[in-house]
mmCIF file of C-alpha atoms and ligand atoms in Angstrom:
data_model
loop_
_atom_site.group_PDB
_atom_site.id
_atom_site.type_symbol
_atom_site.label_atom_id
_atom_site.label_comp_id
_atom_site.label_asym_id
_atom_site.label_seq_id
_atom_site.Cartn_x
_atom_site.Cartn_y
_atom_site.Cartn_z
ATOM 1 C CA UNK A 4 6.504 15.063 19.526
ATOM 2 C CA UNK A 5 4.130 12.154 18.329
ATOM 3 C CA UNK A 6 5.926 8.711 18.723
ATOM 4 C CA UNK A 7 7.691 6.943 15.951
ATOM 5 C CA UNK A 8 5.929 3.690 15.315
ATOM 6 C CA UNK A 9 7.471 0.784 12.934
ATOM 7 C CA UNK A 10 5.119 -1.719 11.194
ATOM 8 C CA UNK A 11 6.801 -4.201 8.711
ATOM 9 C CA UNK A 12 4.702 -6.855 6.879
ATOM 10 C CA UNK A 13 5.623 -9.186 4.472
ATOM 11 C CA UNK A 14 4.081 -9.539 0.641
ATOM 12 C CA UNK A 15 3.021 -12.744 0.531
ATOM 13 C CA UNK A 16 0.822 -14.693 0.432
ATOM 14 C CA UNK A 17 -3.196 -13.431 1.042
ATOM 15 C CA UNK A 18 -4.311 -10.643 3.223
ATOM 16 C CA UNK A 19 -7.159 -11.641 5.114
ATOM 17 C CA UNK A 20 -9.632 -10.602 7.465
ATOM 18 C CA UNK A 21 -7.286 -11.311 10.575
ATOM 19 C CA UNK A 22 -4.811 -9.187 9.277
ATOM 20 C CA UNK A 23 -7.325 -6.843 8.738
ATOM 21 C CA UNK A 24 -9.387 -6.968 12.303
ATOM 22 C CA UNK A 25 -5.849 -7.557 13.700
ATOM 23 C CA UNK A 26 -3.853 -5.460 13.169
ATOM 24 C CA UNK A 27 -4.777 -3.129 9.248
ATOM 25 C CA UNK A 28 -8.183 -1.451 11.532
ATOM 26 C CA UNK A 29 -5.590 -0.567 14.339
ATOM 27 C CA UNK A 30 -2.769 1.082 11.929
ATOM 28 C CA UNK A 31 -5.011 2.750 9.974
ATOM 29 C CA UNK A 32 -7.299 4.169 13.549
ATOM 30 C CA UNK A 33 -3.706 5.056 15.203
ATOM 31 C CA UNK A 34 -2.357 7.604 12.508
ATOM 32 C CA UNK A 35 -3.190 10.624 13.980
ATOM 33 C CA UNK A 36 -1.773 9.967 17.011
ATOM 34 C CA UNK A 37 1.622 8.102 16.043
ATOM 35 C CA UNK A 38 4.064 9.150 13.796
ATOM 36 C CA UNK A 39 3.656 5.690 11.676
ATOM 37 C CA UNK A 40 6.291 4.135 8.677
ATOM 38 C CA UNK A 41 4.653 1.296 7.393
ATOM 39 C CA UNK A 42 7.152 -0.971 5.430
ATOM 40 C CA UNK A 43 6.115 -3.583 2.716
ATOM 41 C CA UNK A 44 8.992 -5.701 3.433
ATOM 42 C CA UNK A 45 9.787 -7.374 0.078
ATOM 43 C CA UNK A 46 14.073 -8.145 1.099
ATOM 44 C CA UNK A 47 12.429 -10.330 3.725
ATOM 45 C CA UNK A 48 9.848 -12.259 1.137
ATOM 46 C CA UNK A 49 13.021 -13.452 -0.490
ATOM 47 C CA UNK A 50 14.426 -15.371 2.201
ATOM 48 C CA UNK A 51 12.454 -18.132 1.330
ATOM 49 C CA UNK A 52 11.955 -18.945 -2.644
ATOM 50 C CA UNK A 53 9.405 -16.242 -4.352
ATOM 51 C CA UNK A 54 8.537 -16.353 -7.987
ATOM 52 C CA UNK A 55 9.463 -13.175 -9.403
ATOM 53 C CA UNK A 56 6.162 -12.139 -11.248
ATOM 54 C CA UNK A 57 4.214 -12.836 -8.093
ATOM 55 C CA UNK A 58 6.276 -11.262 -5.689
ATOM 56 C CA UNK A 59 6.149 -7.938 -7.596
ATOM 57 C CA UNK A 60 2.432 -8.222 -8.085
ATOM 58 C CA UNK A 61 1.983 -8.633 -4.410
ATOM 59 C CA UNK A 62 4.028 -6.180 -2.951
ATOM 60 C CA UNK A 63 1.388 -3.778 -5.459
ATOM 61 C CA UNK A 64 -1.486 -5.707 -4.249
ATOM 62 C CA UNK A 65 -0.482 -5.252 -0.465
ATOM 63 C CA UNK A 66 0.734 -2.044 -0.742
ATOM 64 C CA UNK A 67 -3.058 -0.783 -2.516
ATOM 65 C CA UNK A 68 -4.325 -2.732 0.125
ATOM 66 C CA UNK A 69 -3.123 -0.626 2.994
ATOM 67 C CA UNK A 70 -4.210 2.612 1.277
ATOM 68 C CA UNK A 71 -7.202 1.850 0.366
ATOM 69 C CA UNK A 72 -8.241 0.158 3.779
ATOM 70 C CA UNK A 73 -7.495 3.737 5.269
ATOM 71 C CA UNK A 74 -3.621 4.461 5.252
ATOM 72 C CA UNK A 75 -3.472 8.058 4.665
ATOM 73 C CA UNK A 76 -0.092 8.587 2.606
ATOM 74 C CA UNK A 77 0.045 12.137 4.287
ATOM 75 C CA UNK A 78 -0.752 11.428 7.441
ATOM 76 C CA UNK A 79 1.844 8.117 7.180
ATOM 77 C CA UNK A 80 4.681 6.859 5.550
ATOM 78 C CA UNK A 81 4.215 3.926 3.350
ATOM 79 C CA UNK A 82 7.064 2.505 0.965
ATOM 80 C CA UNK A 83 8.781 -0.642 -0.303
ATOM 81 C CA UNK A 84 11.826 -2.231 1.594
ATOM 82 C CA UNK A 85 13.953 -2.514 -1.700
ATOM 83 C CA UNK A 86 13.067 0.959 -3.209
ATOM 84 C CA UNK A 87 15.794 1.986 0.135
ATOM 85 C CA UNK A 88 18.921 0.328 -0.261
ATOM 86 C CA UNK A 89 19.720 1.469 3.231
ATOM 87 C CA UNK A 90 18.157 -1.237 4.945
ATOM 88 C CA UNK A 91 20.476 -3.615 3.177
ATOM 89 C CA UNK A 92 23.084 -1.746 3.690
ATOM 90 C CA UNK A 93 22.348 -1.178 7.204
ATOM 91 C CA UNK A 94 21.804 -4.808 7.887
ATOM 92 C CA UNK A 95 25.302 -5.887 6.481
ATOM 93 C CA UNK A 96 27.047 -3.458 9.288
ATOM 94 C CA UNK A 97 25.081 -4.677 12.047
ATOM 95 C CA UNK A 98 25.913 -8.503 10.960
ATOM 96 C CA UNK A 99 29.035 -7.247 11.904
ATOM 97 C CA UNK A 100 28.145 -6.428 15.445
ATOM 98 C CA UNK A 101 25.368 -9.285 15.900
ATOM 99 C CA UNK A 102 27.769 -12.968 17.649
ATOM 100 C CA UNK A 103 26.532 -15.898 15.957
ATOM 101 C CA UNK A 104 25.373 -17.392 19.704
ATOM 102 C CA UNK A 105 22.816 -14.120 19.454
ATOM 103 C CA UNK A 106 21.201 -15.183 15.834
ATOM 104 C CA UNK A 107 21.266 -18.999 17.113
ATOM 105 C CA UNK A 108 18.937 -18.650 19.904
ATOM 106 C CA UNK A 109 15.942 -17.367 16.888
ATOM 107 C CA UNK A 110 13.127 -19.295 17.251
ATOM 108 C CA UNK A 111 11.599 -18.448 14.001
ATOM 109 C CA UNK A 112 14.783 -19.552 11.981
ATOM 110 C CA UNK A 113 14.331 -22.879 13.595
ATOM 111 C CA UNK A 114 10.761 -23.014 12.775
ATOM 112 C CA UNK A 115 10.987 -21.704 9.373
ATOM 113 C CA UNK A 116 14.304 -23.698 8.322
ATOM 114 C CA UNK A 117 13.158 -27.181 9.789
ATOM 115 C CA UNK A 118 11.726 -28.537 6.870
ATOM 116 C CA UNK A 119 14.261 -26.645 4.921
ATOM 117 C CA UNK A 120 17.528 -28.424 6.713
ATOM 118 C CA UNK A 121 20.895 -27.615 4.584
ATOM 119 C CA UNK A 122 18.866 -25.928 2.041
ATOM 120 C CA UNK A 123 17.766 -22.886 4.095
ATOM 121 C CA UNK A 124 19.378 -19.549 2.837
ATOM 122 C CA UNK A 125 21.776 -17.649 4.959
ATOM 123 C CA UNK A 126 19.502 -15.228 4.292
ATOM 124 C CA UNK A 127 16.747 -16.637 6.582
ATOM 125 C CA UNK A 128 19.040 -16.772 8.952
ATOM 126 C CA UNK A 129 20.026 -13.463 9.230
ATOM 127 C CA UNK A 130 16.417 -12.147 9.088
ATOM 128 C CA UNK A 131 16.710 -10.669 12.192
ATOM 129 C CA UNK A 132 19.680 -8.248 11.142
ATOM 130 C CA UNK A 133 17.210 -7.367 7.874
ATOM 131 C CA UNK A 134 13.974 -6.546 10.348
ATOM 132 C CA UNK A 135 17.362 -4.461 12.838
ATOM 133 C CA UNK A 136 17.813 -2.574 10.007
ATOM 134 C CA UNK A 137 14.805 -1.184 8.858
ATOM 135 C CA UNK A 138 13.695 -0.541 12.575
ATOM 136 C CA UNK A 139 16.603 1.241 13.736
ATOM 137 C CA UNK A 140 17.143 3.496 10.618
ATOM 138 C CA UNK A 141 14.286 5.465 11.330
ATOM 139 C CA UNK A 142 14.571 6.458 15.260
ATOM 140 C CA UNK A 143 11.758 3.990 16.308
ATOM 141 C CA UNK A 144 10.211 4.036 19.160
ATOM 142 C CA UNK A 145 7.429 1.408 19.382
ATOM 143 C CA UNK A 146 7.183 -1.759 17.281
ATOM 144 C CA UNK A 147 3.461 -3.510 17.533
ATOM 145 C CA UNK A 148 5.045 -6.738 16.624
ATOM 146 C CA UNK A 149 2.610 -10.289 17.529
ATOM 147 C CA UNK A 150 4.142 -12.172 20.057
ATOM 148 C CA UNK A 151 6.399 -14.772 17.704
ATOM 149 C CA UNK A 152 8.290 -11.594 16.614
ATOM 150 C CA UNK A 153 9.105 -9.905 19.810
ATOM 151 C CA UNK A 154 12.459 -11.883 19.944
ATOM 152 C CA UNK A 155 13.183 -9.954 17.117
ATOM 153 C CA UNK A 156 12.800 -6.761 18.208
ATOM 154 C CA UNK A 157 14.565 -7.829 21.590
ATOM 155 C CA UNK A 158 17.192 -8.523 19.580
ATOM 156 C CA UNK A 159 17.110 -5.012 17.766
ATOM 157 C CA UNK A 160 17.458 -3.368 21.162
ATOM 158 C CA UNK A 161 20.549 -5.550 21.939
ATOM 159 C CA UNK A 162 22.780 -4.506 18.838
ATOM 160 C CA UNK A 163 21.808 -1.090 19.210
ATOM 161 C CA UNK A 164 23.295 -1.044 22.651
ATOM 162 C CA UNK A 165 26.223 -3.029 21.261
ATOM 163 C CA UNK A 166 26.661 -0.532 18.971
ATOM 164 C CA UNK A 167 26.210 2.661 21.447
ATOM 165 C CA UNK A 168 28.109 1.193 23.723
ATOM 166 C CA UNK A 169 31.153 0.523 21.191
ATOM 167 C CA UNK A 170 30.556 4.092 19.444
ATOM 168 C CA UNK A 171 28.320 6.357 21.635
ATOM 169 C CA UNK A 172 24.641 7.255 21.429
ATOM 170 C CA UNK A 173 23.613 6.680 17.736
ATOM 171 C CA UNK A 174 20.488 4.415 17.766
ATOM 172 C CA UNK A 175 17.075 4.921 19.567
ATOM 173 C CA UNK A 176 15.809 1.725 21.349
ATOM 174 C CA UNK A 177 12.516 0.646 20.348
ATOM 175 C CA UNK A 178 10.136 -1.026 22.332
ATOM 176 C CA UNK A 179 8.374 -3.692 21.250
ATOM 177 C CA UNK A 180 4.604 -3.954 22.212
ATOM 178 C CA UNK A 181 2.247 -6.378 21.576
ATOM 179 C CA UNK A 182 -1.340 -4.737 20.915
ATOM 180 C CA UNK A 183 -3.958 -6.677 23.257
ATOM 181 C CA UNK A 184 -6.707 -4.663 21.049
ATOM 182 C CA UNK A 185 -6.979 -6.969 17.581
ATOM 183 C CA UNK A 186 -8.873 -10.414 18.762
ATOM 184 C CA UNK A 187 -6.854 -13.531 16.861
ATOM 185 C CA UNK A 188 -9.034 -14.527 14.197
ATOM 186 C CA UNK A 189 -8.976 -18.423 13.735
ATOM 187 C CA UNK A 190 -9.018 -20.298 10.521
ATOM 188 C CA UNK A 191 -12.486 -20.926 9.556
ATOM 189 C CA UNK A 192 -11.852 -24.703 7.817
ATOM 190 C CA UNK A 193 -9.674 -25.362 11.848
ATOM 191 C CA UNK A 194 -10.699 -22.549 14.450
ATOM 192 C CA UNK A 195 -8.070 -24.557 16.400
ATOM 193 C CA UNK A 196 -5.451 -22.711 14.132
ATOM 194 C CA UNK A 197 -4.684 -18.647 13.488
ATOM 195 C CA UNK A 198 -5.950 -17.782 10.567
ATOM 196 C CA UNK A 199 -2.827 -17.315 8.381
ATOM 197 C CA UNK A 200 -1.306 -16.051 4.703
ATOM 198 C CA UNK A 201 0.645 -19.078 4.140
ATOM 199 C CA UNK A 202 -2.496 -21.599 4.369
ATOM 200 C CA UNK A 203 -2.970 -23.711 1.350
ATOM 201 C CA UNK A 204 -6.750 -24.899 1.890
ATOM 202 C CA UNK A 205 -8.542 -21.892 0.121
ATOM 203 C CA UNK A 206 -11.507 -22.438 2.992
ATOM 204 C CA UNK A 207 -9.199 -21.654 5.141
ATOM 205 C CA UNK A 208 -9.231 -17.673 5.349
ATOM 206 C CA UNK A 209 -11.625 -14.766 3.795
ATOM 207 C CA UNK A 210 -9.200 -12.613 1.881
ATOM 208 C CA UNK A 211 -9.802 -8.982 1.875
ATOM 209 C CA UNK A 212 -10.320 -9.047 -2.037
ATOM 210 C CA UNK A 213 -12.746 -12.096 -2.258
ATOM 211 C CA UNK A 214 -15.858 -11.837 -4.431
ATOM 212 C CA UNK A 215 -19.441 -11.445 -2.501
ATOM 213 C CA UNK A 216 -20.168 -15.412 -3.652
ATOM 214 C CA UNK A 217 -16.437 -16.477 -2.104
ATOM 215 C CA UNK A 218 -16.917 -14.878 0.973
ATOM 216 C CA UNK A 219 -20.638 -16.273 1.449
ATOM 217 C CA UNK A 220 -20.101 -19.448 0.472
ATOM 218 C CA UNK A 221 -16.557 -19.838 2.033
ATOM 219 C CA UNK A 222 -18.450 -18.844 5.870
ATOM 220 C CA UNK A 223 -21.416 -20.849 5.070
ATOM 221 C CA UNK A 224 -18.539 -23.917 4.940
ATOM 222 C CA UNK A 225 -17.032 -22.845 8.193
ATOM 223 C CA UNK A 226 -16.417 -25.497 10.801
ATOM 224 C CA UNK A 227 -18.449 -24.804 13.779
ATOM 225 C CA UNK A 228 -20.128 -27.901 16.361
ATOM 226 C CA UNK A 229 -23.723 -29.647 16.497
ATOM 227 C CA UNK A 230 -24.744 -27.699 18.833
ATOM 228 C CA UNK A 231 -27.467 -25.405 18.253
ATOM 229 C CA UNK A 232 -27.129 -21.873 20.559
ATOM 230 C CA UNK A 233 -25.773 -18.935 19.234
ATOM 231 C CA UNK A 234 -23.123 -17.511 22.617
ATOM 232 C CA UNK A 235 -19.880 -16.326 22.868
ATOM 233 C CA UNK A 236 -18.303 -19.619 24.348
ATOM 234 C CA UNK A 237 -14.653 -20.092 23.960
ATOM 235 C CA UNK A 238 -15.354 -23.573 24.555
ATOM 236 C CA UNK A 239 -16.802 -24.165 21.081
ATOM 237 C CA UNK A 240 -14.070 -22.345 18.822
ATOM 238 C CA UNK A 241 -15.836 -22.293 15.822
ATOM 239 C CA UNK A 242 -19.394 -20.863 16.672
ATOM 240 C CA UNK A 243 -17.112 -18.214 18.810
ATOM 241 C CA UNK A 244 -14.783 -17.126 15.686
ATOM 242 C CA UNK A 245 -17.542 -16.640 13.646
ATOM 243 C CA UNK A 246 -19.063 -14.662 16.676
ATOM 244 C CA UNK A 247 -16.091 -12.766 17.068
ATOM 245 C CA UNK A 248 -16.440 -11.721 13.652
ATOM 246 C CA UNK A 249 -19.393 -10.720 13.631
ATOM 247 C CA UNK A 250 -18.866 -8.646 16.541
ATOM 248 C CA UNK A 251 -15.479 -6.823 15.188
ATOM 249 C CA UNK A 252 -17.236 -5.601 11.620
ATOM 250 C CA UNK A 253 -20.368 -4.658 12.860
ATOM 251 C CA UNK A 254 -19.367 -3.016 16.703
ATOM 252 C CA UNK A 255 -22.177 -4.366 18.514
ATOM 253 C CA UNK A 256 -21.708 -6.238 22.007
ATOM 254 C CA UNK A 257 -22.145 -9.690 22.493
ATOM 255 C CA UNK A 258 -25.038 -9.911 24.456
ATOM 256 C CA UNK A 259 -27.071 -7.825 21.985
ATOM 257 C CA UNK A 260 -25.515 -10.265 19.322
ATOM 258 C CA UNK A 261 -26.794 -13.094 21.019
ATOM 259 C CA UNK A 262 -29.995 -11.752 21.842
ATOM 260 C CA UNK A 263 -30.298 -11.167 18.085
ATOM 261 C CA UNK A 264 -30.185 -14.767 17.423
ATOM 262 C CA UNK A 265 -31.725 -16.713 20.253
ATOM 263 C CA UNK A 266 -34.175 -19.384 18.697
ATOM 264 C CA UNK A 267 -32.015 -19.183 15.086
ATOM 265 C CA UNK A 268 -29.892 -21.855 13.640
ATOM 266 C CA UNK A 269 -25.942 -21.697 12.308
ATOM 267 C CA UNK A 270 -27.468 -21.173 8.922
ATOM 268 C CA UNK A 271 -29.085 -18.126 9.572
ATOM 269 C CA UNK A 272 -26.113 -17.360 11.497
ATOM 270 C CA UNK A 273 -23.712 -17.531 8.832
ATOM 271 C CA UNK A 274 -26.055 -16.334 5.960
ATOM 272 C CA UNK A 275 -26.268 -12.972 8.010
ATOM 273 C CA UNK A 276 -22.436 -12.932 8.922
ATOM 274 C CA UNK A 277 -22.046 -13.370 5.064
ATOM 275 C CA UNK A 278 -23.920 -10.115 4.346
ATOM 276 C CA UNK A 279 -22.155 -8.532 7.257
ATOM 277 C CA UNK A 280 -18.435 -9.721 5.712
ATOM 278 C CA UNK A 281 -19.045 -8.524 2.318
ATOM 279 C CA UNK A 282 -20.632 -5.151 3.689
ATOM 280 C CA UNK A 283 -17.747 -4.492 5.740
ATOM 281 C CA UNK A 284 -14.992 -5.276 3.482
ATOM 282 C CA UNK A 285 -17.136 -3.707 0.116
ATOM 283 C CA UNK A 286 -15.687 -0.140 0.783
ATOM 284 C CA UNK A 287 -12.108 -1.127 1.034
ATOM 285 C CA UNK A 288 -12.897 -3.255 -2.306
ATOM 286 C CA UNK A 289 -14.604 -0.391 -3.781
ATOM 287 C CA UNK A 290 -11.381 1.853 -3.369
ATOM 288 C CA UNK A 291 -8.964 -0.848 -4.424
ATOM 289 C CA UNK A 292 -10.481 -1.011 -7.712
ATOM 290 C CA UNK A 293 -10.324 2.836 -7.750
ATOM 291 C CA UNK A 294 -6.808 3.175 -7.004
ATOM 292 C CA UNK A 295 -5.800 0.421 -9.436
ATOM 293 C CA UNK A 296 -7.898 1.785 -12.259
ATOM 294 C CA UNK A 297 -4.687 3.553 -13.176
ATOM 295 C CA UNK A 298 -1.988 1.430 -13.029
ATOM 296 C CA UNK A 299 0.911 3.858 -12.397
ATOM 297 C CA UNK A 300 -1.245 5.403 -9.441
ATOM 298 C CA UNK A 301 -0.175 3.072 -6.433
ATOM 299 C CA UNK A 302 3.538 2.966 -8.041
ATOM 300 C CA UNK A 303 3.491 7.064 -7.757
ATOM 301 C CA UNK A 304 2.349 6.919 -4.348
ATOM 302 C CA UNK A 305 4.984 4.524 -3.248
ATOM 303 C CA UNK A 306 7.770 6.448 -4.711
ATOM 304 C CA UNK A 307 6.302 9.689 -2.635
ATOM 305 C CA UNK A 308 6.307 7.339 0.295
ATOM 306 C CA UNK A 309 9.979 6.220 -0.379
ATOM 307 C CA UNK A 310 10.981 9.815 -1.006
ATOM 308 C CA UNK A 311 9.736 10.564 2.325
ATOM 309 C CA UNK A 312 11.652 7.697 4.088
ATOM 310 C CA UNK A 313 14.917 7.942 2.291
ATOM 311 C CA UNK A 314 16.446 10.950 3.575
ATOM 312 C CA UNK A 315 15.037 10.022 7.267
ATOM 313 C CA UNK A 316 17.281 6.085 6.577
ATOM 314 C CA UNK A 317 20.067 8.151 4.994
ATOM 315 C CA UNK A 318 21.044 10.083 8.033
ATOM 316 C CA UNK A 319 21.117 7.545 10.114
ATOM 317 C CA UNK A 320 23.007 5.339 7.529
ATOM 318 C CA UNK A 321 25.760 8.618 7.330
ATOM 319 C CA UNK A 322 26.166 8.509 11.223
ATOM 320 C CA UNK A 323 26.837 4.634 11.411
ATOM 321 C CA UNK A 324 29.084 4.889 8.341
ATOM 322 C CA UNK A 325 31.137 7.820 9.966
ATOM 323 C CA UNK A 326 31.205 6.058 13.620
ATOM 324 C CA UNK A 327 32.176 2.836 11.885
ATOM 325 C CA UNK A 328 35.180 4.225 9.664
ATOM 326 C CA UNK A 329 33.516 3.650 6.486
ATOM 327 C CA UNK A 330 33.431 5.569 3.118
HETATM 328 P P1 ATP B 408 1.929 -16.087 8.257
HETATM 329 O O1 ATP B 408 0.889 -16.941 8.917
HETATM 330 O O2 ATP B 408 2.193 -16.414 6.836
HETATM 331 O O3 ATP B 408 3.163 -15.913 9.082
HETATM 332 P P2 ATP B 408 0.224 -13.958 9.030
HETATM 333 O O4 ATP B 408 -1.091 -14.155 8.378
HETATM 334 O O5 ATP B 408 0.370 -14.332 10.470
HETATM 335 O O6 ATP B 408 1.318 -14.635 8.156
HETATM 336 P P3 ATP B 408 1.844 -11.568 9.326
HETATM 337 O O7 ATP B 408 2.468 -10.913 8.157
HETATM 338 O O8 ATP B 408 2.705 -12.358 10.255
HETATM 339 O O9 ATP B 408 0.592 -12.454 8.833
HETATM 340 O O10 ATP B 408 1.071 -10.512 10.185
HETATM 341 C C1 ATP B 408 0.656 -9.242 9.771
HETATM 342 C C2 ATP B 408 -0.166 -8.643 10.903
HETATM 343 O O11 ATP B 408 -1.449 -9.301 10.996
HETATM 344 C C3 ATP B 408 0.487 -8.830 12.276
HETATM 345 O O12 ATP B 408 0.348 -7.624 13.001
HETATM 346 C C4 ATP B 408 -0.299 -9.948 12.914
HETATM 347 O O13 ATP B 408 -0.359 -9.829 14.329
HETATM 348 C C5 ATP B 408 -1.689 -9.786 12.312
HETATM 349 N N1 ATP B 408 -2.369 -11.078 12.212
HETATM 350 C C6 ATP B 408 -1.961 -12.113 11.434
HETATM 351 N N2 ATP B 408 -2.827 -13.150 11.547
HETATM 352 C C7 ATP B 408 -3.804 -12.761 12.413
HETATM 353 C C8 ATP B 408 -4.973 -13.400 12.939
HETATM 354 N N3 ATP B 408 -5.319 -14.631 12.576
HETATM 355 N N4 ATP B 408 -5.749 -12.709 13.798
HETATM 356 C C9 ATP B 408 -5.407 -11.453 14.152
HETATM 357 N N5 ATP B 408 -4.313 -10.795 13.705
HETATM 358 C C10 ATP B 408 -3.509 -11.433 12.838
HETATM 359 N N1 LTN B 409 9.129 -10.099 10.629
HETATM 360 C C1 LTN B 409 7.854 -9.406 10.539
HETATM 361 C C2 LTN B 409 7.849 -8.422 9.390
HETATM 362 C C3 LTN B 409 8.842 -7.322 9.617
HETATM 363 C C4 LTN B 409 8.780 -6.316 10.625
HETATM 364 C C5 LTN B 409 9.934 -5.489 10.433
HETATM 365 C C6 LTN B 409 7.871 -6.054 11.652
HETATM 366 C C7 LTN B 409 9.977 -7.079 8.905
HETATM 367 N N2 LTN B 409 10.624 -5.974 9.382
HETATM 368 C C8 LTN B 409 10.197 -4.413 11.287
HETATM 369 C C9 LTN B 409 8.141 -4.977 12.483
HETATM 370 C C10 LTN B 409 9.281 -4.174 12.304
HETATM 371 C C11 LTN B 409 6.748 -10.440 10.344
HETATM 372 O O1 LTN B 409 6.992 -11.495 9.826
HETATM 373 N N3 LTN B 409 5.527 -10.117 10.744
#
């Protein structure tokens, strides 16, 4: 029996390329040997405010995304978070079975709501319960999870043992593990900072569905030192994220990478990692475009994926219901 491995990710914002050499390359190399349901987690965009046009667009956009970087829809399940109504449902039992003390010690929600203060939505708060849900309806084992959400997933493991201990065996306990494979990409305006969705600055990232031009001109702007030598030196974060870039789309190891430039300057540099970004990322773009030529195509294969998922959340929904005394 192949594992059961979890991946949520949220649609919004832009996918870029650290999602991609992060964690997208990993999914889509790991299908054959994991039993994978990826989740486009759409119940968790609306904790925080979402305009309703754009969320719906991007939960299309992200969703293409994943297939056409490589997510095989036979091989994997792939479906939307609300298309299930079990994971809300599922959530609102385990709230029941979650103390308050248990949500209060969250990091994120005291990240997320700082800025927020009174205005933050219960919703936020209860996050947690949400990501619960949709790991424990579907017998997880393993959740690759980066290392601000494995609180999370910690605290998945300790309401399903609430919950078997109250009513016998009924949830699997995941694991969460954090991959050491995917290097952190930094942002390329602050290589200081992870390269992230929510960034405003629009130097900031290289998003999987920018144009040739964008991509070229956005690396050819990327922060690096006055320095001059071209070597992996984690002392000089921007010449090394670009490196590490390089290195990730095109395979090759770093001393053959430096070799290749000794006696060049940045601009040669970046005008090569240009032609190397928009190389890499022109198949994924190519497919994209195919599988959105038809507009109903990535809709049909979403409903396959939530057919696939439903009867899998269901079951596990009947047992809790039953245990609890419900229905
Ligand atoms: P945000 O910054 O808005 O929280 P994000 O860009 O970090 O979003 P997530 O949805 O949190 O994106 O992450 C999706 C996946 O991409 C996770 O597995 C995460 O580890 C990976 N990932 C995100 N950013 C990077 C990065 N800069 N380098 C490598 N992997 C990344
Ligand atoms: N909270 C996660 C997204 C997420 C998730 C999940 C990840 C929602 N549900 C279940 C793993 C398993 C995030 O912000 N990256």
């Amino acid at each position: 029996m192949k594992k059961r491995v979890f991946s949520g990710i949220q649609p919004t914002g832009n996918i870029h390329i650290g999602n991609y050499l992060g964690a997208i390359k990993y999914w889509v190399a790991s299908q054959a040997e994991y039993d994978n349901v990826f989740c486009v987690v759409d119940l968790h965009a609306i904790t925080v405010p979402q305009d309703p046009k754009v969320l719906k667009t991007k939960t299309r956009e992200l969703a293409g995304l994943l297939f056409a970087a490589g997510i095989d829809p036979k091989q994997s399940i792939l479906f939307i978070q609300s298309h299930i109504s079990a994971h809300a449902e599922l959530a609102w039992i385990l709230n029941c079975f979650i103390p308050m003390g248990w949500m209060q010690r969250m990091t994120q929600f005291k990240e997320k709501s700082h800025d927020l203060k009174e205005q933050a939505s219960v919703g936020l708060f209860d996050y947690p319960a949400l990501m619960a849900a949709d790991i424990l309806l579907y017998d997880t084992d393993v959740v690759p999870v980066g290392e601000d959400q494995k609180q999370h997933v910690e605290l998945t493991r300790d309401v399903a043992l609430r919950f078997n201990n109250i009513y016998g065996d009924t949830f699997r306990l995941p694991e969460p593990v954090i991959p050491q494979v995917g290097a952190r990409i930094m942002g390329l305006d602050d290589p200081t900072k992870k390269m992230s969705k929510s960034e405003a600055n629009p130097g900031h990232a290289i998003n999987l569905l920018d144009s040739p031009e964008t991509i070229r001109s956005k690396l050819m702007r990327a922060t690096t030192d006055s320095l001059r030598d071209i070597r992996f030196d984690e002392g000089r974060p921007g010449i090394y994220n670009l490196l590490v870039i390089y290195e990730l789309f095109t395979g090759l190891r770093r001393p053959e990478i430096e070799a290749r430039f000794t006696g060049k300057g940045y601009a040669d540099f970046k005008r090569e990692l240009g032609e190397i970004v928009v190389e890499g990322l022109r198949p994924l773009q190519t497919r994209y475009r195919e599988l959105t030529s038809d507009p109903t195509y990535i809709d049909s294969l979403l409903s396959e994926g939530a057919s696939r998922a439903r009867p899998l959340a269901e079951k596990t929904l009947a047992a809790v219901k039953k245990k609890v005394g419900l229905g």
